[in-house]
Amino acid sequence: MISGTWAALYIFMLAAFTGYEVISRVPVVLHTPLMSGSNFIHGIVLVGAMVVLGHAETTPELVIGFIGVLLAAANAAGGYAVTERMLEMFERKPKEG
Amino acid sequence: METFIQFVYFVTAFLFILGLKQMSHPATAKRGIVWAGYAMLAATIVTFAWPDMENYFLIILGILVGGGVAWVIAMKVAMTDMPQMVAVYNGMGGGAAGAIAAVELLRHSAGQGEMTIGLLVLALLGGLIGAVSFSGSMVAFAKLQGLVNSRAVTFPFQQPINMAVLALSLLFALLYLFGLQSTGVVLWFFLLALLFGVLMTIPIGGGDMPVVISLYNAFTGLAVGFEGFAIGNPAMIIAGTVVGAAGTLLTILMAKAMNRSLANVLFGAFGAVEQEGGEIKGSLKPMDPEDAASIMAFANKVIIVPGYGMAVAQAQQKVKELMEELEKRGVEVKFAIHPVAGRMPGHMNVLLAEAGIPYEKLYDLDEINPEFETADVALVIGANDVVNPAARREGSPLYGMPILDVDKAKQVFVLKRGRGKGFAGIENELFYADNTNMVYGDAADTLNKMVQALKNL
């Protein structure tokens, strides 16, 4: 069974292809919401920032770790709110038309 | 417990990809973001159970303050300001990835936590890309928000200086890798990376911002993916890499829509130089909104071309009223959406959708271009470069960019605030054409006058 570096490289390759394929079928209409949506998704950096702050010991580590959580939470929450507001308009539209 | 955390991360990664897929169709798009949202929530909650965690108070405080402020601002901000909101939140994600890298490097240099050389390289790369994305996105935000001049800023030896800053930052990364693992080295590495992000963004003009924001979105994704490898977090690896790849493709598509290579966008300093266009014949012919309205009232087909001017004037609601008044009179109304109209691809679609204009009436460049010949009126609302016929002429700085063929319509009305040039800084010969009339004024105000004129007709 493969492990370590090779497994990581395979994951990287497959995830990259997935991202490429998913977006290549998106109509132009949805480009802005999709950019916003993918912006939300990399907000998952929050879980990493939490773990890092959770293991921080010295003052510089605590300060930088806290900034990391702060920024990551803003990325996730703001990214979600912006995307949802955009997509809400698409959902409502057919009824009005 | 660790197995459970990994299981939730697995489901999260799955839901993210599924969510992105659903976001690729208007009917399921809303569901896509909601599912991804639940996944994010679940991943965040189970992370509290990660082994040997401390500082819970700080973690919760960070999430509540950062998330809370971002949420409130995102809910309040006007739809027209969405592009810069994406820029700012994206930059914060990049900053977070940089912060993770910084803490990991500090811990490592203090002799805690073993990292293989490969993981160190990834941590450094992710930190570099994240820091560049952070400072670059903040500059993009400041430009779009109007905090600084959105024009391209250039100075002598700009590219060599930029490259030198990047090279210095990489040099500090190498110093770190080869044993000089001090706090000072880490600090200089990040400061130079942040400086490079600023330097890289200032020579890019406001018109190219969509491409740049998309690029930084991909950067942040990649940085998150790399940091995911560095700290062994599979959810970050998958989500970050997927966004990195998707964002890169989107960036290339956008640059292509403007018929420019990515390198050209980044290093071209487009719009910095006032280009001398060819000889422009004809004159600008102003017209009252009321006269323009009465001509449209008796047209068979009107094609509306929205641009950034509509966004600035918040005129989308008035556009809808105009559409309704014209349709009452049996006029066929269609909308022509240029891929890079506004500040982001799809920017116009979002605004028109907000006003409640059915998306079946919105047409892409390729679909609508053959129809201009049969249109009686093309109504250009605050668009400029995307309708500039100079793009068809070799030698023009715009040459090769696909444009909307509005000049082929029998009559063209251009709604414009003043006589300024577009973001490319190039005179638009369309405005001087025989079949073009200029309707000066704020777009919302002009459209309002048109709607009133139609009602009184």
PDB file of N, CA, C and O in Angstrom, chain A residues 8 12 16 23 26-27 30 32 35 38-40 42 47-48 52-57 61-62 66 71 74-75 77 80 82 84-85 87 89 92-93 96, chain B residues 23-24 29-30 33 40 47 51-52 54-55 58 67 74-75 77 90 92-93 103 107 112 217 220 229 245-246 249 254 345-347 350 354 356-357 359:
ATOM      1  N   ALA A   8       0.184  11.441  -0.623  1.00  0.00           N
ATOM      2  CA  ALA A   8      -0.092  12.875  -0.652  1.00  0.00           C
ATOM      3  C   ALA A   8      -0.090  13.402  -2.080  1.00  0.00           C
ATOM      4  O   ALA A   8      -0.951  14.197  -2.469  1.00  0.00           O
ATOM      5  N   PHE A  12      -3.161  15.087  -4.069  1.00  0.00           N
ATOM      6  CA  PHE A  12      -2.996  16.400  -4.671  1.00  0.00           C
ATOM      7  C   PHE A  12      -3.437  16.394  -6.132  1.00  0.00           C
ATOM      8  O   PHE A  12      -4.220  17.224  -6.578  1.00  0.00           O
ATOM      9  N   ALA A  16      -6.770  18.216  -7.619  1.00  0.00           N
ATOM     10  CA  ALA A  16      -6.587  19.259  -8.631  1.00  0.00           C
ATOM     11  C   ALA A  16      -7.483  18.989  -9.840  1.00  0.00           C
ATOM     12  O   ALA A  16      -8.155  19.891 -10.348  1.00  0.00           O
ATOM     13  N   ILE A  23     -15.321  23.050 -12.250  1.00  0.00           N
ATOM     14  CA  ILE A  23     -15.533  24.426 -12.688  1.00  0.00           C
ATOM     15  C   ILE A  23     -15.660  24.542 -14.201  1.00  0.00           C
ATOM     16  O   ILE A  23     -16.261  25.473 -14.716  1.00  0.00           O
ATOM     17  N   VAL A  26     -19.220  25.215 -15.568  1.00  0.00           N
ATOM     18  CA  VAL A  26     -20.028  26.264 -14.963  1.00  0.00           C
ATOM     19  C   VAL A  26     -20.378  27.345 -15.983  1.00  0.00           C
ATOM     20  O   VAL A  26     -19.502  27.850 -16.670  1.00  0.00           O
ATOM     21  N   PRO A  27     -21.696  27.683 -16.106  1.00  0.00           N
ATOM     22  CA  PRO A  27     -22.062  28.757 -17.033  1.00  0.00           C
ATOM     23  C   PRO A  27     -21.538  30.104 -16.540  1.00  0.00           C
ATOM     24  O   PRO A  27     -21.394  30.310 -15.331  1.00  0.00           O
ATOM     25  N   LEU A  30     -22.801  32.091 -13.544  1.00  0.00           N
ATOM     26  CA  LEU A  30     -22.500  31.734 -12.153  1.00  0.00           C
ATOM     27  C   LEU A  30     -21.037  31.955 -11.783  1.00  0.00           C
ATOM     28  O   LEU A  30     -20.609  31.536 -10.711  1.00  0.00           O
ATOM     29  N   THR A  32     -19.274  34.646 -10.890  1.00  0.00           N
ATOM     30  CA  THR A  32     -19.033  35.429  -9.671  1.00  0.00           C
ATOM     31  C   THR A  32     -19.441  34.661  -8.416  1.00  0.00           C
ATOM     32  O   THR A  32     -18.650  34.531  -7.496  1.00  0.00           O
ATOM     33  N   MET A  35     -16.892  31.948  -7.796  1.00  0.00           N
ATOM     34  CA  MET A  35     -15.623  32.426  -7.234  1.00  0.00           C
ATOM     35  C   MET A  35     -15.818  32.684  -5.745  1.00  0.00           C
ATOM     36  O   MET A  35     -14.979  32.333  -4.920  1.00  0.00           O
ATOM     37  N   SER A  38     -16.057  29.286  -3.914  1.00  0.00           N
ATOM     38  CA  SER A  38     -14.753  28.644  -3.698  1.00  0.00           C
ATOM     39  C   SER A  38     -13.955  29.434  -2.674  1.00  0.00           C
ATOM     40  O   SER A  38     -13.177  28.868  -1.908  1.00  0.00           O
ATOM     41  N   ASN A  39     -14.199  30.741  -2.621  1.00  0.00           N
ATOM     42  CA  ASN A  39     -13.577  31.575  -1.591  1.00  0.00           C
ATOM     43  C   ASN A  39     -14.029  31.106  -0.199  1.00  0.00           C
ATOM     44  O   ASN A  39     -13.230  30.999   0.719  1.00  0.00           O
ATOM     45  N   PHE A  40     -15.334  30.782  -0.096  1.00  0.00           N
ATOM     46  CA  PHE A  40     -15.843  30.248   1.172  1.00  0.00           C
ATOM     47  C   PHE A  40     -15.164  28.919   1.508  1.00  0.00           C
ATOM     48  O   PHE A  40     -14.758  28.695   2.651  1.00  0.00           O
ATOM     49  N   HIS A  42     -12.263  27.625   0.823  1.00  0.00           N
ATOM     50  CA  HIS A  42     -10.927  27.607   1.416  1.00  0.00           C
ATOM     51  C   HIS A  42     -10.926  28.227   2.817  1.00  0.00           C
ATOM     52  O   HIS A  42      -9.899  28.234   3.490  1.00  0.00           O
ATOM     53  N   VAL A  47     -10.082  25.285  10.454  1.00  0.00           N
ATOM     54  CA  VAL A  47      -9.811  24.119  11.320  1.00  0.00           C
ATOM     55  C   VAL A  47      -8.314  23.995  11.590  1.00  0.00           C
ATOM     56  O   VAL A  47      -7.901  23.647  12.698  1.00  0.00           O
ATOM     57  N   GLY A  48      -7.505  24.301  10.583  1.00  0.00           N
ATOM     58  CA  GLY A  48      -6.057  24.258  10.789  1.00  0.00           C
ATOM     59  C   GLY A  48      -5.599  25.327  11.768  1.00  0.00           C
ATOM     60  O   GLY A  48      -4.793  25.062  12.667  1.00  0.00           O
ATOM     61  N   VAL A  52      -3.681  24.834  15.369  1.00  0.00           N
ATOM     62  CA  VAL A  52      -2.399  25.505  15.616  1.00  0.00           C
ATOM     63  C   VAL A  52      -2.475  26.380  16.875  1.00  0.00           C
ATOM     64  O   VAL A  52      -1.596  26.331  17.735  1.00  0.00           O
ATOM     65  N   LEU A  53      -3.560  27.154  16.997  1.00  0.00           N
ATOM     66  CA  LEU A  53      -3.713  27.984  18.194  1.00  0.00           C
ATOM     67  C   LEU A  53      -3.872  27.098  19.437  1.00  0.00           C
ATOM     68  O   LEU A  53      -3.349  27.408  20.505  1.00  0.00           O
ATOM     69  N   GLY A  54      -4.571  25.977  19.266  1.00  0.00           N
ATOM     70  CA  GLY A  54      -4.785  25.061  20.377  1.00  0.00           C
ATOM     71  C   GLY A  54      -3.492  24.468  20.910  1.00  0.00           C
ATOM     72  O   GLY A  54      -3.435  24.020  22.052  1.00  0.00           O
ATOM     73  N   HIS A  55      -2.445  24.449  20.102  1.00  0.00           N
ATOM     74  CA  HIS A  55      -1.167  23.885  20.530  1.00  0.00           C
ATOM     75  C   HIS A  55      -0.103  24.958  20.752  1.00  0.00           C
ATOM     76  O   HIS A  55       1.053  24.638  20.997  1.00  0.00           O
ATOM     77  N   ALA A  56      -0.505  26.238  20.622  1.00  0.00           N
ATOM     78  CA  ALA A  56       0.466  27.320  20.781  1.00  0.00           C
ATOM     79  C   ALA A  56       0.873  27.464  22.241  1.00  0.00           C
ATOM     80  O   ALA A  56       0.067  27.241  23.147  1.00  0.00           O
ATOM     81  N   GLU A  57       2.141  27.816  22.481  1.00  0.00           N
ATOM     82  CA  GLU A  57       2.630  27.933  23.859  1.00  0.00           C
ATOM     83  C   GLU A  57       3.212  29.314  24.161  1.00  0.00           C
ATOM     84  O   GLU A  57       2.804  29.974  25.092  1.00  0.00           O
ATOM     85  N   GLU A  61       3.570  32.784  19.403  1.00  0.00           N
ATOM     86  CA  GLU A  61       2.725  31.728  18.826  1.00  0.00           C
ATOM     87  C   GLU A  61       1.251  31.994  19.094  1.00  0.00           C
ATOM     88  O   GLU A  61       0.400  31.827  18.215  1.00  0.00           O
ATOM     89  N   LEU A  62       0.977  32.407  20.343  1.00  0.00           N
ATOM     90  CA  LEU A  62      -0.419  32.675  20.711  1.00  0.00           C
ATOM     91  C   LEU A  62      -0.980  33.840  19.901  1.00  0.00           C
ATOM     92  O   LEU A  62      -2.104  33.775  19.398  1.00  0.00           O
ATOM     93  N   PHE A  66      -3.774  33.383  17.152  1.00  0.00           N
ATOM     94  CA  PHE A  66      -5.069  34.055  17.338  1.00  0.00           C
ATOM     95  C   PHE A  66      -5.449  34.834  16.081  1.00  0.00           C
ATOM     96  O   PHE A  66      -6.592  34.772  15.612  1.00  0.00           O
ATOM     97  N   LEU A  71      -8.694  35.660  11.233  1.00  0.00           N
ATOM     98  CA  LEU A  71      -8.771  35.834   9.778  1.00  0.00           C
ATOM     99  C   LEU A  71      -9.524  34.676   9.128  1.00  0.00           C
ATOM    100  O   LEU A  71     -10.354  34.872   8.244  1.00  0.00           O
ATOM    101  N   ALA A  74     -13.204  34.906   9.648  1.00  0.00           N
ATOM    102  CA  ALA A  74     -13.762  35.954   8.797  1.00  0.00           C
ATOM    103  C   ALA A  74     -13.904  35.446   7.363  1.00  0.00           C
ATOM    104  O   ALA A  74     -14.909  35.685   6.696  1.00  0.00           O
ATOM    105  N   ASN A  75     -12.904  34.706   6.890  1.00  0.00           N
ATOM    106  CA  ASN A  75     -12.950  34.127   5.540  1.00  0.00           C
ATOM    107  C   ASN A  75     -14.169  33.215   5.402  1.00  0.00           C
ATOM    108  O   ASN A  75     -14.962  33.322   4.461  1.00  0.00           O
ATOM    109  N   ALA A  77     -16.976  32.851   7.466  1.00  0.00           N
ATOM    110  CA  ALA A  77     -18.291  33.468   7.703  1.00  0.00           C
ATOM    111  C   ALA A  77     -18.636  34.472   6.608  1.00  0.00           C
ATOM    112  O   ALA A  77     -19.736  34.449   6.051  1.00  0.00           O
ATOM    113  N   TYR A  80     -19.295  32.786   3.257  1.00  0.00           N
ATOM    114  CA  TYR A  80     -20.608  32.136   3.201  1.00  0.00           C
ATOM    115  C   TYR A  80     -21.711  33.167   2.984  1.00  0.00           C
ATOM    116  O   TYR A  80     -22.562  33.010   2.107  1.00  0.00           O
ATOM    117  N   VAL A  82     -21.653  36.219   1.766  1.00  0.00           N
ATOM    118  CA  VAL A  82     -21.618  36.847   0.442  1.00  0.00           C
ATOM    119  C   VAL A  82     -22.179  35.891  -0.612  1.00  0.00           C
ATOM    120  O   VAL A  82     -23.031  36.263  -1.432  1.00  0.00           O
ATOM    121  N   GLU A  84     -24.136  33.250  -0.229  1.00  0.00           N
ATOM    122  CA  GLU A  84     -25.552  32.960  -0.046  1.00  0.00           C
ATOM    123  C   GLU A  84     -26.411  34.112  -0.551  1.00  0.00           C
ATOM    124  O   GLU A  84     -27.439  33.891  -1.195  1.00  0.00           O
ATOM    125  N   ARG A  85     -25.974  35.329  -0.270  1.00  0.00           N
ATOM    126  CA  ARG A  85     -26.761  36.478  -0.734  1.00  0.00           C
ATOM    127  C   ARG A  85     -26.834  36.526  -2.254  1.00  0.00           C
ATOM    128  O   ARG A  85     -27.868  36.851  -2.826  1.00  0.00           O
ATOM    129  N   LEU A  87     -26.536  33.924  -4.338  1.00  0.00           N
ATOM    130  CA  LEU A  87     -27.279  32.791  -4.886  1.00  0.00           C
ATOM    131  C   LEU A  87     -28.771  32.880  -4.579  1.00  0.00           C
ATOM    132  O   LEU A  87     -29.593  32.361  -5.326  1.00  0.00           O
ATOM    133  N   MET A  89     -30.557  35.322  -4.969  1.00  0.00           N
ATOM    134  CA  MET A  89     -31.192  36.049  -6.058  1.00  0.00           C
ATOM    135  C   MET A  89     -31.457  35.156  -7.251  1.00  0.00           C
ATOM    136  O   MET A  89     -32.414  35.355  -7.978  1.00  0.00           O
ATOM    137  N   ARG A  92     -34.699  33.028  -6.443  1.00  0.00           N
ATOM    138  CA  ARG A  92     -35.959  33.753  -6.451  1.00  0.00           C
ATOM    139  C   ARG A  92     -36.425  34.067  -7.866  1.00  0.00           C
ATOM    140  O   ARG A  92     -37.608  34.195  -8.137  1.00  0.00           O
ATOM    141  N   LYS A  93     -35.453  34.170  -8.753  1.00  0.00           N
ATOM    142  CA  LYS A  93     -35.727  34.735 -10.053  1.00  0.00           C
ATOM    143  C   LYS A  93     -36.790  34.065 -10.911  1.00  0.00           C
ATOM    144  O   LYS A  93     -37.667  34.765 -11.421  1.00  0.00           O
ATOM    145  N   GLU A  96     -40.348  35.179 -10.403  1.00  0.00           N
ATOM    146  CA  GLU A  96     -40.657  36.553 -10.785  1.00  0.00           C
ATOM    147  C   GLU A  96     -40.759  36.702 -12.298  1.00  0.00           C
ATOM    148  O   GLU A  96     -41.520  37.515 -12.791  1.00  0.00           O
TER     149      GLU A  96
ATOM    150  N   MET B  23     -23.249  24.265  -7.239  1.00  0.00           N
ATOM    151  CA  MET B  23     -23.169  25.700  -7.517  1.00  0.00           C
ATOM    152  C   MET B  23     -22.969  25.971  -9.002  1.00  0.00           C
ATOM    153  O   MET B  23     -23.016  27.110  -9.445  1.00  0.00           O
ATOM    154  N   SER B  24     -22.716  24.914  -9.773  1.00  0.00           N
ATOM    155  CA  SER B  24     -22.485  25.114 -11.198  1.00  0.00           C
ATOM    156  C   SER B  24     -23.780  25.100 -11.992  1.00  0.00           C
ATOM    157  O   SER B  24     -23.762  25.153 -13.206  1.00  0.00           O
ATOM    158  N   ALA B  29     -27.840  25.863  -7.195  1.00  0.00           N
ATOM    159  CA  ALA B  29     -26.708  26.618  -6.644  1.00  0.00           C
ATOM    160  C   ALA B  29     -26.880  26.937  -5.165  1.00  0.00           C
ATOM    161  O   ALA B  29     -25.969  26.770  -4.368  1.00  0.00           O
ATOM    162  N   LYS B  30     -28.076  27.368  -4.799  1.00  0.00           N
ATOM    163  CA  LYS B  30     -28.331  27.760  -3.413  1.00  0.00           C
ATOM    164  C   LYS B  30     -28.109  26.569  -2.484  1.00  0.00           C
ATOM    165  O   LYS B  30     -27.487  26.687  -1.435  1.00  0.00           O
ATOM    166  N   ILE B  33     -24.312  25.872  -1.688  1.00  0.00           N
ATOM    167  CA  ILE B  33     -23.604  26.650  -0.664  1.00  0.00           C
ATOM    168  C   ILE B  33     -24.116  26.279   0.723  1.00  0.00           C
ATOM    169  O   ILE B  33     -23.347  26.237   1.684  1.00  0.00           O
ATOM    170  N   MET B  40     -18.871  22.899   6.715  1.00  0.00           N
ATOM    171  CA  MET B  40     -17.885  23.751   7.393  1.00  0.00           C
ATOM    172  C   MET B  40     -18.182  23.809   8.885  1.00  0.00           C
ATOM    173  O   MET B  40     -17.281  23.706   9.721  1.00  0.00           O
ATOM    174  N   THR B  47     -13.456  19.882  15.422  1.00  0.00           N
ATOM    175  CA  THR B  47     -12.048  20.241  15.626  1.00  0.00           C
ATOM    176  C   THR B  47     -11.769  20.600  17.092  1.00  0.00           C
ATOM    177  O   THR B  47     -10.644  20.446  17.559  1.00  0.00           O
ATOM    178  N   PRO B  51      -7.060  16.124  19.767  1.00  0.00           N
ATOM    179  CA  PRO B  51      -6.319  15.781  20.979  1.00  0.00           C
ATOM    180  C   PRO B  51      -5.363  16.895  21.450  1.00  0.00           C
ATOM    181  O   PRO B  51      -4.812  17.620  20.616  1.00  0.00           O
ATOM    182  N   ASP B  52      -5.191  16.979  22.741  1.00  0.00           N
ATOM    183  CA  ASP B  52      -4.221  17.893  23.388  1.00  0.00           C
ATOM    184  C   ASP B  52      -4.425  19.356  23.038  1.00  0.00           C
ATOM    185  O   ASP B  52      -3.465  20.100  22.902  1.00  0.00           O
ATOM    186  N   GLU B  54      -5.445  23.228  23.750  1.00  0.00           N
ATOM    187  CA  GLU B  54      -5.603  24.185  24.849  1.00  0.00           C
ATOM    188  C   GLU B  54      -6.072  25.512  24.267  1.00  0.00           C
ATOM    189  O   GLU B  54      -6.435  25.578  23.107  1.00  0.00           O
ATOM    190  N   ASN B  55      -6.030  26.547  25.078  1.00  0.00           N
ATOM    191  CA  ASN B  55      -6.388  27.904  24.635  1.00  0.00           C
ATOM    192  C   ASN B  55      -7.792  27.978  24.036  1.00  0.00           C
ATOM    193  O   ASN B  55      -8.039  28.709  23.089  1.00  0.00           O
ATOM    194  N   LEU B  58      -9.301  31.530  23.712  1.00  0.00           N
ATOM    195  CA  LEU B  58      -8.826  32.329  22.569  1.00  0.00           C
ATOM    196  C   LEU B  58      -9.437  31.845  21.263  1.00  0.00           C
ATOM    197  O   LEU B  58      -9.806  32.649  20.399  1.00  0.00           O
ATOM    198  N   GLY B  67     -15.541  35.868  12.835  1.00  0.00           N
ATOM    199  CA  GLY B  67     -16.711  35.412  12.085  1.00  0.00           C
ATOM    200  C   GLY B  67     -17.862  36.394  12.202  1.00  0.00           C
ATOM    201  O   GLY B  67     -18.543  36.696  11.221  1.00  0.00           O
ATOM    202  N   ALA B  74     -20.795  41.453   5.703  1.00  0.00           N
ATOM    203  CA  ALA B  74     -21.204  40.796   4.458  1.00  0.00           C
ATOM    204  C   ALA B  74     -22.705  40.888   4.247  1.00  0.00           C
ATOM    205  O   ALA B  74     -23.183  40.967   3.116  1.00  0.00           O
ATOM    206  N   MET B  75     -23.470  40.890   5.331  1.00  0.00           N
ATOM    207  CA  MET B  75     -24.924  40.954   5.217  1.00  0.00           C
ATOM    208  C   MET B  75     -25.389  42.368   4.864  1.00  0.00           C
ATOM    209  O   MET B  75     -26.431  42.557   4.264  1.00  0.00           O
ATOM    210  N   VAL B  77     -23.485  44.879   3.249  1.00  0.00           N
ATOM    211  CA  VAL B  77     -22.857  45.539   2.118  1.00  0.00           C
ATOM    212  C   VAL B  77     -23.754  45.475   0.862  1.00  0.00           C
ATOM    213  O   VAL B  77     -24.522  44.521   0.695  1.00  0.00           O
ATOM    214  N   ASN B  90     -11.109  36.721   0.863  1.00  0.00           N
ATOM    215  CA  ASN B  90     -10.102  35.829   0.299  1.00  0.00           C
ATOM    216  C   ASN B  90      -8.723  36.151   0.872  1.00  0.00           C
ATOM    217  O   ASN B  90      -7.980  35.254   1.252  1.00  0.00           O
ATOM    218  N   MET B  92      -8.064  37.368   3.693  1.00  0.00           N
ATOM    219  CA  MET B  92      -8.004  36.909   5.083  1.00  0.00           C
ATOM    220  C   MET B  92      -7.699  35.417   5.150  1.00  0.00           C
ATOM    221  O   MET B  92      -6.937  34.977   6.025  1.00  0.00           O
ATOM    222  N   GLY B  93      -8.286  34.645   4.229  1.00  0.00           N
ATOM    223  CA  GLY B  93      -7.958  33.219   4.184  1.00  0.00           C
ATOM    224  C   GLY B  93      -6.473  33.013   3.920  1.00  0.00           C
ATOM    225  O   GLY B  93      -5.824  32.171   4.547  1.00  0.00           O
ATOM    226  N   VAL B 103       3.446  30.121  12.649  1.00  0.00           N
ATOM    227  CA  VAL B 103       3.496  29.430  13.950  1.00  0.00           C
ATOM    228  C   VAL B 103       4.262  28.111  13.828  1.00  0.00           C
ATOM    229  O   VAL B 103       5.114  27.793  14.660  1.00  0.00           O
ATOM    230  N   ARG B 107       7.622  27.278  15.890  1.00  0.00           N
ATOM    231  CA  ARG B 107       7.712  26.094  16.756  1.00  0.00           C
ATOM    232  C   ARG B 107       8.886  25.226  16.345  1.00  0.00           C
ATOM    233  O   ARG B 107       9.660  24.738  17.168  1.00  0.00           O
ATOM    234  N   GLN B 112      10.622  22.443  18.610  1.00  0.00           N
ATOM    235  CA  GLN B 112       9.444  21.620  18.897  1.00  0.00           C
ATOM    236  C   GLN B 112       8.857  21.096  17.601  1.00  0.00           C
ATOM    237  O   GLN B 112       8.890  21.771  16.581  1.00  0.00           O
ATOM    238  N   ASN B 217      -7.577  34.195  -5.296  1.00  0.00           N
ATOM    239  CA  ASN B 217      -8.459  33.154  -4.771  1.00  0.00           C
ATOM    240  C   ASN B 217      -7.792  31.785  -4.954  1.00  0.00           C
ATOM    241  O   ASN B 217      -7.755  30.969  -4.030  1.00  0.00           O
ATOM    242  N   THR B 220      -4.837  31.503  -2.487  1.00  0.00           N
ATOM    243  CA  THR B 220      -5.232  31.144  -1.127  1.00  0.00           C
ATOM    244  C   THR B 220      -5.562  29.658  -1.053  1.00  0.00           C
ATOM    245  O   THR B 220      -5.155  28.972  -0.115  1.00  0.00           O
ATOM    246  N   PHE B 229      -1.052  19.964   4.072  1.00  0.00           N
ATOM    247  CA  PHE B 229      -0.007  18.929   4.056  1.00  0.00           C
ATOM    248  C   PHE B 229       0.929  19.120   5.251  1.00  0.00           C
ATOM    249  O   PHE B 229       1.272  18.171   5.952  1.00  0.00           O
ATOM    250  N   ALA B 245      -7.054  24.590  -7.967  1.00  0.00           N
ATOM    251  CA  ALA B 245      -7.180  24.198  -9.374  1.00  0.00           C
ATOM    252  C   ALA B 245      -8.337  24.932 -10.043  1.00  0.00           C
ATOM    253  O   ALA B 245      -8.198  25.481 -11.139  1.00  0.00           O
ATOM    254  N   ALA B 246      -9.493  24.960  -9.361  1.00  0.00           N
ATOM    255  CA  ALA B 246     -10.664  25.619  -9.933  1.00  0.00           C
ATOM    256  C   ALA B 246     -10.391  27.105 -10.141  1.00  0.00           C
ATOM    257  O   ALA B 246     -10.723  27.674 -11.182  1.00  0.00           O
ATOM    258  N   LEU B 249      -8.120  27.728 -13.167  1.00  0.00           N
ATOM    259  CA  LEU B 249      -8.844  27.611 -14.430  1.00  0.00           C
ATOM    260  C   LEU B 249      -9.717  28.845 -14.665  1.00  0.00           C
ATOM    261  O   LEU B 249      -9.735  29.418 -15.761  1.00  0.00           O
ATOM    262  N   MET B 254     -10.914  33.907 -17.522  1.00  0.00           N
ATOM    263  CA  MET B 254     -11.171  35.342 -17.469  1.00  0.00           C
ATOM    264  C   MET B 254     -10.171  36.117 -18.313  1.00  0.00           C
ATOM    265  O   MET B 254     -10.546  37.011 -19.057  1.00  0.00           O
ATOM    266  N   PRO B 345     -16.408  38.512 -13.696  1.00  0.00           N
ATOM    267  CA  PRO B 345     -17.265  37.782 -14.616  1.00  0.00           C
ATOM    268  C   PRO B 345     -18.574  37.484 -13.906  1.00  0.00           C
ATOM    269  O   PRO B 345     -18.565  37.057 -12.756  1.00  0.00           O
ATOM    270  N   GLY B 346     -19.669  37.724 -14.583  1.00  0.00           N
ATOM    271  CA  GLY B 346     -20.961  37.442 -13.968  1.00  0.00           C
ATOM    272  C   GLY B 346     -21.437  38.556 -13.041  1.00  0.00           C
ATOM    273  O   GLY B 346     -22.511  38.468 -12.468  1.00  0.00           O
ATOM    274  N   HIS B 347     -20.648  39.620 -12.931  1.00  0.00           N
ATOM    275  CA  HIS B 347     -21.029  40.742 -12.066  1.00  0.00           C
ATOM    276  C   HIS B 347     -22.383  41.300 -12.483  1.00  0.00           C
ATOM    277  O   HIS B 347     -23.271  41.524 -11.669  1.00  0.00           O
ATOM    278  N   VAL B 350     -25.361  39.041 -11.706  1.00  0.00           N
ATOM    279  CA  VAL B 350     -25.762  39.085 -10.301  1.00  0.00           C
ATOM    280  C   VAL B 350     -26.624  40.320 -10.038  1.00  0.00           C
ATOM    281  O   VAL B 350     -27.668  40.241  -9.392  1.00  0.00           O
ATOM    282  N   GLU B 354     -30.521  40.496  -9.075  1.00  0.00           N
ATOM    283  CA  GLU B 354     -30.993  41.159  -7.866  1.00  0.00           C
ATOM    284  C   GLU B 354     -32.235  41.993  -8.157  1.00  0.00           C
ATOM    285  O   GLU B 354     -33.161  42.050  -7.362  1.00  0.00           O
ATOM    286  N   GLY B 356     -34.381  41.301 -10.317  1.00  0.00           N
ATOM    287  CA  GLY B 356     -35.477  40.418 -10.689  1.00  0.00           C
ATOM    288  C   GLY B 356     -35.684  40.289 -12.188  1.00  0.00           C
ATOM    289  O   GLY B 356     -36.784  40.006 -12.650  1.00  0.00           O
ATOM    290  N   ILE B 357     -34.639  40.482 -12.952  1.00  0.00           N
ATOM    291  CA  ILE B 357     -34.738  40.277 -14.394  1.00  0.00           C
ATOM    292  C   ILE B 357     -34.462  38.805 -14.689  1.00  0.00           C
ATOM    293  O   ILE B 357     -33.434  38.279 -14.276  1.00  0.00           O
ATOM    294  N   TYR B 359     -33.278  35.321 -15.904  1.00  0.00           N
ATOM    295  CA  TYR B 359     -31.986  35.096 -16.525  1.00  0.00           C
ATOM    296  C   TYR B 359     -32.080  34.527 -17.942  1.00  0.00           C
ATOM    297  O   TYR B 359     -31.102  34.488 -18.654  1.00  0.00           O
TER     298      TYR B 359
END
